[in-house]
Amino acid sequence: MPSSVHSQDQDQSMMDAAAPEDQYEQDEVLEMEEKRIVVLPGATETAASFQFEGEGHTLGNALRYTIMKNPEVEFCGYTIPHPSETKMNLRIQTYESTTAVEALEKGLDSLMDLCDVVTDKFTTARDTFNATEADRMTS
């Protein structure tokens, strides 16, 4: 049996024999690596800062705009901590009628709806243009 196959079998049996506590810690670390939004320390129900991994000004400004349109939001702003890191921090402060997390969810939903409208309008305009060009070419 090749040593590489034997090594893989040994590794698998060692993983199977690991304590459930160790497996839980491994799963937790993997889960944390996949998260793109993290609530920063110091959050309360009505005021929280969120850190978005892999995002910049494009999402930050658009999301800030949609969240501020919510009348239950007192303040929303974003920062890019450092230009060499792909992180964006978003701060939301709400009135007592809603929570910061609910405001974020509503803002993300509104932004997705806005993107859908833009996509639909673009597709319609492109299809109209292509049909006009095809008619012009055949005339």
Short mmCIF file of C-alpha atoms in Angstrom, two decimals:
data_model
loop_
_atom_site.label_atom_id
_atom_site.label_comp_id
_atom_site.label_asym_id
_atom_site.label_seq_id
_atom_site.Cartn_x
_atom_site.Cartn_y
_atom_site.Cartn_z
CA MET A 1 0.00 0.00 0.00
CA PRO A 2 1.47 3.42 -0.93
CA SER A 3 2.52 5.50 2.04
CA SER A 4 0.35 8.47 0.97
CA VAL A 5 -2.82 6.35 1.08
CA HIS A 6 -1.81 4.90 4.44
CA SER A 7 -1.18 8.43 5.73
CA GLN A 8 -4.63 9.58 4.59
CA ASP A 9 -6.26 6.60 6.29
CA GLN A 10 -4.39 7.34 9.50
CA ASP A 11 -5.40 10.99 9.35
CA GLN A 12 -9.04 10.03 8.83
CA SER A 13 -9.01 7.55 11.71
CA MET A 14 -7.41 10.17 13.96
CA MET A 15 -10.12 12.67 13.00
CA ASP A 16 -12.81 10.07 13.67
CA ALA A 17 -11.30 9.34 17.07
CA ALA A 18 -11.11 13.05 18.02
CA ALA A 19 -13.15 14.11 20.99
CA PRO A 20 -16.53 15.68 20.12
CA GLU A 21 -15.35 18.86 21.83
CA ASP A 22 -12.41 19.14 19.40
CA GLN A 23 -14.72 18.55 16.43
CA TYR A 24 -17.06 21.26 17.70
CA GLU A 25 -14.16 23.72 17.91
CA GLN A 26 -13.07 22.83 14.37
CA ASP A 27 -16.61 23.30 13.05
CA GLU A 28 -16.89 26.62 14.90
CA VAL A 29 -13.65 27.89 13.36
CA LEU A 30 -14.80 26.88 9.87
CA GLU A 31 -18.14 28.59 10.45
CA MET A 32 -16.42 31.78 11.57
CA GLU A 33 -14.20 31.77 8.48
CA GLU A 34 -17.29 31.72 6.26
CA LYS A 35 -19.02 34.69 7.93
CA ARG A 36 -18.87 37.88 5.93
CA ILE A 37 -20.73 40.09 8.41
CA VAL A 38 -19.59 40.35 12.02
CA VAL A 39 -21.21 42.40 14.80
CA LEU A 40 -18.44 44.43 16.41
CA PRO A 41 -18.11 44.61 20.23
CA GLY A 42 -20.16 47.17 22.14
CA ALA A 43 -23.43 46.56 20.29
CA THR A 44 -26.80 47.21 21.89
CA GLU A 45 -30.29 46.51 20.55
CA THR A 46 -30.62 49.95 18.98
CA ALA A 47 -26.98 50.74 18.12
CA ALA A 48 -24.48 48.39 16.51
CA SER A 49 -21.47 48.36 14.24
CA PHE A 50 -21.10 45.63 11.64
CA GLN A 51 -17.96 44.65 9.76
CA PHE A 52 -18.36 43.36 6.20
CA GLU A 53 -15.50 41.24 4.85
CA GLY A 54 -14.57 41.70 1.19
CA GLU A 55 -16.61 44.87 0.69
CA GLY A 56 -15.82 48.50 0.05
CA HIS A 57 -17.34 51.84 -0.89
CA THR A 58 -19.72 50.40 -3.49
CA LEU A 59 -21.78 48.43 -0.99
CA GLY A 60 -21.11 50.83 1.89
CA ASN A 61 -22.56 53.92 0.23
CA ALA A 62 -25.51 52.11 -1.37
CA LEU A 63 -26.41 50.33 1.87
CA ARG A 64 -26.05 53.52 3.92
CA TYR A 65 -28.42 55.27 1.51
CA THR A 66 -31.11 52.56 1.67
CA ILE A 67 -30.88 52.22 5.46
CA MET A 68 -31.18 55.99 5.98
CA LYS A 69 -34.44 56.00 3.98
CA ASN A 70 -35.96 53.99 6.86
CA PRO A 71 -37.73 56.49 9.18
CA GLU A 72 -36.97 54.25 12.19
CA VAL A 73 -33.20 54.80 11.69
CA GLU A 74 -31.60 57.71 13.53
CA PHE A 75 -28.09 57.37 12.04
CA CYS A 76 -26.23 55.20 9.55
CA GLY A 77 -22.68 55.65 8.33
CA TYR A 78 -19.86 53.56 6.98
CA THR A 79 -16.07 53.64 6.97
CA ILE A 80 -13.29 51.79 5.26
CA PRO A 81 -10.77 51.27 8.11
CA HIS A 82 -7.76 51.03 5.81
CA PRO A 83 -7.47 51.09 2.00
CA SER A 84 -5.30 47.98 1.90
CA GLU A 85 -7.90 45.85 3.72
CA THR A 86 -11.11 44.75 2.06
CA LYS A 87 -13.29 45.52 5.07
CA MET A 88 -16.16 47.94 5.48
CA ASN A 89 -17.62 48.98 8.84
CA LEU A 90 -21.25 50.07 9.02
CA ARG A 91 -22.74 51.83 12.08
CA ILE A 92 -26.51 51.85 12.60
CA GLN A 93 -28.40 53.65 15.36
CA THR A 94 -32.18 53.29 15.54
CA TYR A 95 -35.03 54.68 17.56
CA GLU A 96 -36.65 52.39 20.14
CA SER A 97 -39.21 51.13 17.60
CA THR A 98 -36.74 48.77 15.88
CA THR A 99 -33.33 47.15 16.32
CA ALA A 100 -30.09 47.76 14.45
CA VAL A 101 -30.14 44.20 13.09
CA GLU A 102 -33.69 44.62 11.78
CA ALA A 103 -32.68 47.91 10.13
CA LEU A 104 -29.72 46.17 8.48
CA GLU A 105 -31.91 43.33 7.21
CA LYS A 106 -34.50 45.78 5.87
CA GLY A 107 -31.74 47.82 4.20
CA LEU A 108 -30.24 44.75 2.55
CA ASP A 109 -33.69 43.68 1.30
CA SER A 110 -34.37 47.19 -0.07
CA LEU A 111 -31.00 47.25 -1.82
CA MET A 112 -31.67 43.84 -3.39
CA ASP A 113 -35.07 45.08 -4.61
CA LEU A 114 -33.43 48.20 -6.07
CA CYS A 115 -30.85 46.04 -7.88
CA ASP A 116 -33.66 43.89 -9.31
CA VAL A 117 -35.41 47.00 -10.69
CA VAL A 118 -32.17 48.27 -12.26
CA THR A 119 -31.50 44.85 -13.81
CA ASP A 120 -35.04 44.65 -15.23
CA LYS A 121 -34.87 48.17 -16.71
CA PHE A 122 -31.42 47.53 -18.19
CA THR A 123 -32.54 44.22 -19.75
CA THR A 124 -35.65 45.85 -21.24
CA ALA A 125 -33.65 48.76 -22.68
CA ARG A 126 -31.01 46.41 -24.11
CA ASP A 127 -33.63 44.17 -25.72
CA THR A 128 -35.40 47.21 -27.21
CA PHE A 129 -32.10 48.53 -28.57
CA ASN A 130 -31.16 45.14 -30.06
CA ALA A 131 -34.60 44.82 -31.71
CA THR A 132 -34.30 48.35 -33.16
CA GLU A 133 -30.81 47.60 -34.49
CA ALA A 134 -31.99 44.33 -36.05
CA ASP A 135 -34.90 46.14 -37.75
CA ARG A 136 -32.56 48.86 -39.00
CA MET A 137 -30.11 46.29 -40.42
CA THR A 138 -32.83 44.44 -42.34
CA SER A 139 -34.31 47.64 -43.83
#
